Amino acid sequence: MTSRDVITLSVLLGVAVFLDVALIWGPTLASVLLSFTSWDGLSPIKPIGTRNYHAIFETYPLFWPAARHNLLWLAFLGLVATPLGLLLAVLLDKQIRFTRFYQSALFLPVVLSLAIVGFISQLVFSRDYGALNSVLGRGAHPVDWLGDPHLNIWVMMVAASWRHVGYVMILYLAGLKAVDQSLKESAAIDGANEVQTFFRVTFPTLRPVNIIVLVITVIEALRAFDIVYVVNSGRNGLELLSVLVFDNIVGEASRIGFGSALAVILFVICLGFIVVYLSRILRQEDQ
Amino acid sequence: MAQYPAGQSPAPSTVGHPSRRAVLRGSTLAAGAVTLPGLLAACGGGAGGDAGDKTVSFGSNHSDPVDKAAMEASLKAYEAKSGKTVKINTVSHNDFQTNISRYLQGNPDDVFSWFAGNRMQFFAKKGLAADISDIWQGFDGFTPALKAASTGEDNKQYFVPFYYYPWAVFYRKSVWQQRGYQAPKTWDEYRALAARMKSDGLIPISLGDKDGWPAMGTFDYIDMRLNGYDFHISLMAGKEDWTGPKVKGVFDTWKSILAYTQEAPNGRTWQEAANTLVNKQAGMHTLGMFVGQQFKPEELDDLDYFPYPVIDPANGQDAVEAPIDGFMVSKKAKNLAGAKDLMKFLAGPQAEDAFLKVFPSNVACHAKADTASYNALQKKAVELVSGAKHISQFMDRDTRPDFAQTVMIPAIQQFLGNPNDVDNILRSIEAQKKTIFAAE
């Protein structure tokens, strides 16, 4: 490298690396370090080894339900909402009548933040005042959609999917528009039926979109927070890891060490998905 | 979230130019060393404000419209009297509470609104509140119980009590007259009345615990009636065994009225539950006096209450749950003399009169406050509290905030959702209690 190379590299990389470290790796490292301490934000920080992790795994009753809910959320988005978005995209790509109208209608929820979706779902699902119980005619024996801890997580996932489906749909729609029509035609000439054409020809060419959708689905599932927080502060059946992190660190509670340990666990789960995904991508590029 | 940079940092084997890697690594370390302390320092808070001798700043959590107007009226009275200026900084009630630690460490106002009891002592112990024992010497009109509620663990005073609001069992007089109900004195009478209400087609006891705290009031009362005030406070201080027979007894007693309690409380806010009382669908509602907010002013006369019934005659009704709100001086006060002067005024009857004239859902702490304009509820509250041997502050003020928030709220909600799992819930509370109280 010439000295000009070094200077250019240092400046260009330096700014990016500086921001990256300052805004992302610094706090991440700080969280990891704090997770081995007990700290309320006021007193001196007291190192306590792995006691926070023991407490989380052994005595914190909300941890396992929260982890389960996060994985359930991921499975629901991945196996129900995302395929549904793909299906809608394929149907709308067929130039049916009013396709623009359907597109807009299905995409509309995406412009709402999840917190707003949470507010709306309360209007719909509230036990005593909600629209759904009235529509179902269950005034006398209302279903407690949001208060029943076995039920409310499913209601929340449906509400979150309402938004997620539109998002996935629009991404796939863009991808489908880019698929070369001649590929489909030649498949048809070779005698492939519609389903075969889709799975053997169209879907593989959507690979770049699939990657984006996969990443978005994983991120949406693991960072889910606002919708449940709006509904009942993420309690009573709606526990998620992000809520536990928030509840322990923010607020009067200020169990910063304990909350950091939870954050580290969430980080490791995220990292797991990302590492698996990246290693697959890198391997495919090597081939 | 951090997945993007994790994805971007190349695996060592794929990087071909060691010199570039060296540059990268070097700048990473350097940046880390520079930024981390900077970030931590940035958490400390903003720039300093100016505070002349004539100006006192006041951090207020009185954010609801009526509440806010009442606080302003009270501080106006001080300005008129002293010729000084009070700069009011109002923050939404919940946000104020959530951010209190950061607020007090950063750039707090000279005087701020806060709560008595453990919550006050917590910040006094952390050295974030100023000792005001010197001006307490000159106070009159506060009972010893109120003084105790203003005193930190070091026997110094840190708090000026302003008003309180008792918890009790509320009902509508018109509904009760129509059906000929009598206020129950004992637990058996309470249950018998609830059973009668149920057969009359009413919801006997309405309850909304979606926010997690309203049902704590019922726990507190049953514990104090069954096991006594001293045990309750000791339990809140983390000194008792949650798996023992006494606490189990509380939940068993509570279970005996769940059949009469409004179904599915975890999905309902306290306002929704209170509205069933307002709409005459429910017969009774255990809550603080602020339940009056849900009533139209002209219907407020129809609201009445009775003290929580006797469970063990040995304890009778000697304890009342009556959270006290008031004020503290921050340790970082820029105008300490001005802050203390304002506190002296707030500790006098005039300040309370100005406040309660605008917002009559509370009761003044000062003995010489004007009680002539009190409505029937307020008068009854004075009776209730002045006759009490012990005053508790509510669970989330009598115990550590982290314990109340992260352990008790989920535990009580779990109990209300599935009352047959008490043993597991209590074991879990006890295990978490040990971790949290060990953090001291």
Coordinates of N, CA and C in Angstrom, one line a residue, chain B residues 64-206:
Chain B
D64 N -51.8 15.0 35.1 CA -53.2 15.0 34.7 C -53.8 16.4 34.8
P65 N -54.7 16.8 33.9 CA -55.1 18.2 33.8 C -55.5 18.8 35.2
V66 N -56.4 18.1 35.9 CA -56.9 18.7 37.2 C -55.7 18.8 38.2
D67 N -55.0 17.7 38.2 CA -53.9 17.6 39.1 C -52.8 18.7 38.9
K68 N -52.6 18.9 37.6 CA -51.6 19.9 37.2 C -52.1 21.3 37.6
A69 N -53.4 21.6 37.4 CA -53.9 22.9 37.7 C -53.8 23.1 39.2
A70 N -54.1 22.0 40.0 CA -54.0 22.1 41.4 C -52.6 22.4 41.9
M71 N -51.6 21.8 41.3 CA -50.2 22.0 41.7 C -49.8 23.4 41.4
E72 N -50.3 23.9 40.2 CA -49.9 25.3 39.9 C -50.6 26.3 40.8
A73 N -51.8 26.0 41.2 CA -52.5 26.9 42.1 C -51.7 27.0 43.4
S74 N -51.2 25.9 43.9 CA -50.5 25.8 45.1 C -49.2 26.6 45.0
L75 N -48.5 26.4 43.9 CA -47.2 27.1 43.8 C -47.4 28.6 43.5
K76 N -48.5 29.0 42.9 CA -48.8 30.4 42.7 C -49.0 31.1 44.1
A77 N -49.7 30.3 45.0 CA -49.9 30.9 46.3 C -48.5 31.2 47.0
Y78 N -47.5 30.3 46.7 CA -46.2 30.5 47.3 C -45.5 31.8 46.6
E79 N -45.7 31.9 45.3 CA -45.1 33.0 44.6 C -45.7 34.3 45.1
A80 N -47.0 34.3 45.3 CA -47.6 35.5 45.8 C -47.1 35.9 47.2
K81 N -46.9 34.8 48.0 CA -46.6 35.1 49.4 C -45.1 35.5 49.6
S82 N -44.2 34.9 48.8 CA -42.8 35.1 49.0 C -42.2 36.1 48.0
G83 N -42.9 36.3 46.9 CA -42.3 37.2 45.9 C -41.2 36.5 45.1
K84 N -41.1 35.2 45.2 CA -40.1 34.5 44.4 C -40.8 33.8 43.2
T85 N -40.0 33.3 42.3 CA -40.5 32.6 41.2 C -40.2 31.1 41.2
V86 N -41.3 30.3 40.9 CA -41.1 28.9 40.8 C -41.2 28.4 39.4
K87 N -40.1 27.8 38.9 CA -40.1 27.3 37.5 C -40.6 25.9 37.6
I88 N -41.8 25.6 37.0 CA -42.4 24.3 37.1 C -42.0 23.5 35.9
N89 N -41.6 22.3 36.1 CA -41.2 21.4 35.0 C -42.0 20.1 35.2
T90 N -43.2 20.1 34.4 CA -44.1 19.0 34.6 C -43.8 17.8 33.6
V91 N -43.7 16.6 34.1 CA -43.4 15.4 33.3 C -44.5 14.4 33.6
S92 N -44.9 13.7 32.5 CA -46.0 12.7 32.7 C -45.8 11.8 33.9
H93 N -46.8 11.5 34.6 CA -46.6 10.8 35.9 C -45.8 9.5 35.8
N94 N -46.1 8.7 34.8 CA -45.4 7.4 34.6 C -44.0 7.6 34.2
D95 N -43.8 8.6 33.2 CA -42.4 8.9 32.8 C -41.5 9.4 33.9
F96 N -42.1 10.2 34.7 CA -41.3 10.7 35.8 C -40.8 9.6 36.7
Q97 N -41.7 8.7 37.0 CA -41.4 7.5 37.8 C -40.3 6.7 37.2
T98 N -40.5 6.4 35.9 CA -39.6 5.5 35.2 C -38.2 6.1 35.1
N99 N -38.1 7.4 35.0 CA -36.8 8.0 34.8 C -36.2 8.6 36.0
I100 N -36.8 8.3 37.2 CA -36.4 9.0 38.4 C -34.9 8.9 38.7
S101 N -34.3 7.7 38.5 CA -32.9 7.5 38.8 C -32.0 8.4 38.0
R102 N -32.3 8.4 36.7 CA -31.5 9.2 35.8 C -31.7 10.6 36.0
Y103 N -32.9 11.0 36.3 CA -33.3 12.4 36.6 C -32.5 12.9 37.8
L104 N -32.5 12.2 38.8 CA -31.8 12.7 40.0 C -30.3 12.7 39.9
Q105 N -29.8 11.8 39.0 CA -28.3 11.8 38.9 C -27.9 12.9 37.8
G106 N -28.8 13.3 37.0 CA -28.5 14.2 35.9 C -28.6 15.6 36.4
N107 N -29.6 16.3 36.0 CA -29.7 17.7 36.2 C -31.1 18.0 36.8
P108 N -31.3 17.5 38.1 CA -32.6 17.5 38.7 C -33.1 19.0 39.1
D109 N -34.4 19.1 39.2 CA -34.9 20.4 39.7 C -34.6 20.5 41.2
D110 N -34.7 21.7 41.8 CA -34.4 21.8 43.2 C -35.3 21.0 44.1
V111 N -36.6 21.1 43.8 CA -37.6 20.4 44.6 C -38.3 19.5 43.6
F112 N -38.6 18.3 44.0 CA -39.3 17.4 43.1 C -40.4 16.6 43.9
S113 N -41.5 16.2 43.2 CA -42.5 15.5 43.8 C -42.2 14.0 43.9
W114 N -42.5 13.4 45.0 CA -42.2 12.0 45.1 C -43.1 11.3 46.2
F115 N -42.8 10.1 46.5 CA -43.7 9.3 47.4 C -43.0 9.0 48.7
A116 N -43.8 8.8 49.8 CA -43.2 8.5 51.1 C -42.9 7.0 51.1
G117 N -42.3 6.6 52.2 CA -42.0 5.2 52.5 C -40.7 4.7 51.8
N118 N -40.7 3.4 51.5 CA -39.5 2.8 51.0 C -38.9 3.5 49.8
R119 N -39.8 4.0 48.9 CA -39.4 4.7 47.7 C -38.6 6.0 48.0
M120 N -39.0 6.7 49.1 CA -38.3 7.9 49.5 C -36.9 7.4 50.1
Q121 N -37.0 6.4 51.0 CA -35.8 6.0 51.7 C -34.7 5.5 50.7
F122 N -35.2 4.9 49.7 CA -34.2 4.3 48.7 C -33.3 5.4 48.1
F123 N -33.9 6.5 47.7 CA -33.1 7.6 47.1 C -32.4 8.4 48.2
A124 N -32.9 8.5 49.4 CA -32.2 9.1 50.5 C -30.9 8.3 50.8
K125 N -31.0 7.0 50.8 CA -29.9 6.1 51.1 C -28.8 6.2 50.0
K126 N -29.3 6.4 48.8 CA -28.3 6.5 47.7 C -27.7 7.9 47.6
G127 N -28.0 8.8 48.6 CA -27.4 10.1 48.6 C -27.9 11.0 47.5
L128 N -29.1 10.8 47.0 CA -29.6 11.7 45.9 C -30.6 12.7 46.4
A129 N -30.9 12.6 47.7 CA -31.9 13.6 48.3 C -31.2 14.4 49.4
A130 N -31.6 15.6 49.6 CA -31.0 16.5 50.6 C -31.7 16.3 51.9
D131 N -30.9 16.3 53.0 CA -31.4 16.2 54.3 C -32.1 17.5 54.7
I132 N -33.4 17.4 55.1 CA -34.1 18.6 55.5 C -34.5 18.5 57.0
S133 N -33.8 17.8 57.8 CA -34.1 17.7 59.2 C -34.2 19.1 59.9
D134 N -33.3 20.0 59.4 CA -33.3 21.3 60.1 C -34.6 22.0 59.9
I135 N -35.2 22.0 58.7 CA -36.5 22.7 58.6 C -37.7 21.9 59.3
W136 N -37.5 20.6 59.3 CA -38.5 19.7 60.0 C -38.7 20.1 61.4
Q137 N -37.6 20.6 62.1 CA -37.7 21.0 63.5 C -38.8 22.0 63.7
G138 N -39.0 22.9 62.7 CA -40.0 23.9 62.9 C -41.4 23.5 62.4
F139 N -41.6 22.3 61.9 CA -42.9 22.0 61.4 C -43.9 21.6 62.5
D140 N -45.1 22.0 62.3 CA -46.2 21.5 63.2 C -47.3 21.0 62.3
G141 N -48.2 20.3 63.0 CA -49.4 19.8 62.2 C -49.2 18.4 61.5
F142 N -48.1 17.8 61.8 CA -47.9 16.4 61.2 C -47.9 15.4 62.4
T143 N -48.6 14.3 62.2 CA -48.6 13.3 63.3 C -47.3 12.6 63.3
P144 N -47.0 11.8 64.4 CA -45.7 11.1 64.4 C -45.7 10.0 63.3
A145 N -46.9 9.5 62.9 CA -46.9 8.5 61.8 C -46.4 9.2 60.5
L146 N -46.8 10.4 60.3 CA -46.4 11.1 59.1 C -44.9 11.5 59.1
K147 N -44.5 11.8 60.3 CA -43.0 12.1 60.4 C -42.2 10.8 60.1
A148 N -42.7 9.7 60.6 CA -42.0 8.4 60.4 C -42.0 8.1 58.9
A149 N -43.1 8.5 58.2 CA -43.1 8.2 56.8 C -42.2 9.2 56.0
S150 N -41.7 10.2 56.7 CA -40.8 11.2 56.0 C -39.4 11.0 56.4
T151 N -39.1 10.0 57.2 CA -37.8 9.8 57.8 C -37.0 8.6 57.1
G152 N -35.8 8.9 56.8 CA -34.9 7.9 56.1 C -34.4 6.9 57.2
E153 N -33.7 5.9 56.7 CA -33.2 4.9 57.6 C -32.1 5.4 58.5
D154 N -31.6 6.6 58.2 CA -30.6 7.2 59.1 C -31.2 8.2 60.1
N155 N -32.6 8.1 60.3 CA -33.3 8.9 61.2 C -33.3 10.4 60.9
K156 N -33.0 10.8 59.6 CA -33.1 12.2 59.2 C -34.3 12.3 58.3
Q157 N -34.8 13.5 58.2 CA -36.0 13.7 57.4 C -35.6 14.1 56.0
Y158 N -36.3 13.6 55.0 CA -36.0 13.9 53.6 C -37.2 14.3 52.8
F159 N -38.4 14.3 53.5 CA -39.6 14.3 52.7 C -40.6 15.2 53.4
V160 N -41.4 16.0 52.6 CA -42.5 16.7 53.2 C -43.8 16.1 52.7
P161 N -44.7 15.5 53.6 CA -45.9 14.9 53.1 C -46.9 16.0 52.7
F162 N -47.7 15.7 51.7 CA -48.6 16.7 51.2 C -50.1 16.3 51.3
Y163 N -50.4 15.2 50.6 CA -51.7 14.6 50.8 C -51.7 13.1 50.7
Y164 N -52.8 12.5 51.1 CA -52.8 11.0 51.0 C -54.2 10.6 50.4
Y165 N -54.3 9.4 50.0 CA -55.6 8.9 49.6 C -55.8 7.5 50.1
P166 N -56.7 7.2 51.0 CA -56.9 5.8 51.5 C -57.5 4.9 50.5
W167 N -57.1 3.6 50.7 CA -57.7 2.5 50.0 C -58.8 1.9 50.8
A168 N -59.9 1.5 50.2 CA -61.0 0.9 50.9 C -61.9 0.2 49.9
V169 N -63.1 -0.3 50.4 CA -64.0 -0.9 49.5 C -65.1 0.1 49.1
F170 N -65.2 0.4 47.8 CA -66.1 1.4 47.4 C -67.4 0.8 46.9
Y171 N -68.5 1.6 47.0 CA -69.8 1.1 46.5 C -70.7 2.4 46.2
R172 N -71.8 2.1 45.5 CA -72.7 3.2 45.2 C -73.9 3.1 46.2
K173 N -74.1 4.2 46.9 CA -75.1 4.2 48.0 C -76.5 3.9 47.4
S174 N -76.8 4.4 46.2 CA -78.2 4.2 45.7 C -78.4 2.7 45.4
V175 N -77.4 2.0 44.9 CA -77.6 0.6 44.6 C -77.8 -0.2 45.9
W176 N -77.0 0.2 47.0 CA -77.1 -0.5 48.2 C -78.5 -0.2 48.9
Q177 N -78.9 1.0 48.8 CA -80.2 1.3 49.5 C -81.3 0.6 48.8
Q178 N -81.3 0.6 47.5 CA -82.3 -0.1 46.7 C -82.5 -1.6 47.1
R179 N -81.3 -2.2 47.4 CA -81.3 -3.7 47.7 C -81.2 -4.0 49.2
G180 N -81.0 -2.9 50.0 CA -81.0 -3.1 51.4 C -79.7 -3.8 51.9
Y181 N -78.6 -3.5 51.2 CA -77.3 -4.0 51.7 C -76.7 -3.2 52.9
Q182 N -76.0 -3.9 53.8 CA -75.4 -3.2 54.9 C -73.9 -3.4 54.8
A183 N -73.1 -2.4 55.1 CA -71.6 -2.5 55.1 C -71.2 -3.6 56.0
P184 N -70.4 -4.6 55.4 CA -69.9 -5.7 56.3 C -68.8 -5.3 57.2
K185 N -68.7 -6.0 58.3 CA -67.7 -5.6 59.3 C -66.6 -6.7 59.3
T186 N -67.1 -8.0 59.1 CA -66.2 -9.1 59.2 C -66.1 -9.8 57.8
W187 N -65.1 -10.7 57.7 CA -64.8 -11.4 56.5 C -66.1 -12.2 56.1
D188 N -66.7 -12.9 57.1 CA -67.8 -13.7 56.8 C -69.0 -12.9 56.3
E189 N -69.2 -11.7 56.9 CA -70.3 -10.9 56.4 C -70.0 -10.4 55.0
Y190 N -68.7 -10.1 54.8 CA -68.3 -9.6 53.4 C -68.6 -10.7 52.4
R191 N -68.3 -11.9 52.7 CA -68.5 -13.0 51.8 C -70.0 -13.3 51.6
A192 N -70.7 -13.2 52.7 CA -72.2 -13.4 52.6 C -72.8 -12.3 51.8
L193 N -72.4 -11.1 51.9 CA -72.9 -10.0 51.1 C -72.6 -10.2 49.7
A194 N -71.3 -10.6 49.4 CA -70.9 -10.9 48.0 C -71.8 -12.0 47.4
A195 N -72.1 -13.0 48.2 CA -72.9 -14.1 47.7 C -74.3 -13.6 47.4
R196 N -74.8 -12.7 48.2 CA -76.2 -12.1 48.0 C -76.2 -11.3 46.7
M197 N -75.1 -10.5 46.5 CA -75.0 -9.7 45.3 C -75.0 -10.6 44.1
K198 N -74.3 -11.7 44.2 CA -74.2 -12.6 43.0 C -75.6 -13.1 42.7
S199 N -76.3 -13.5 43.7 CA -77.7 -14.0 43.4 C -78.6 -12.9 42.9
D200 N -78.3 -11.7 43.2 CA -79.1 -10.5 42.7 C -78.6 -10.1 41.3
G201 N -77.7 -10.8 40.8 CA -77.3 -10.5 39.4 C -76.3 -9.5 39.2
L202 N -75.6 -9.1 40.4 CA -74.5 -8.1 40.3 C -73.2 -8.8 40.2
I203 N -72.2 -8.1 39.7 CA -70.8 -8.6 39.9 C -70.4 -8.1 41.3
P204 N -70.2 -9.1 42.2 CA -70.0 -8.6 43.6 C -68.8 -7.7 43.8
I205 N -67.6 -8.2 43.3 CA -66.4 -7.4 43.5 C -65.8 -7.2 42.2
S206 N -65.7 -6.0 41.7 CA -65.1 -5.7 40.4 C -63.6 -5.6 40.6

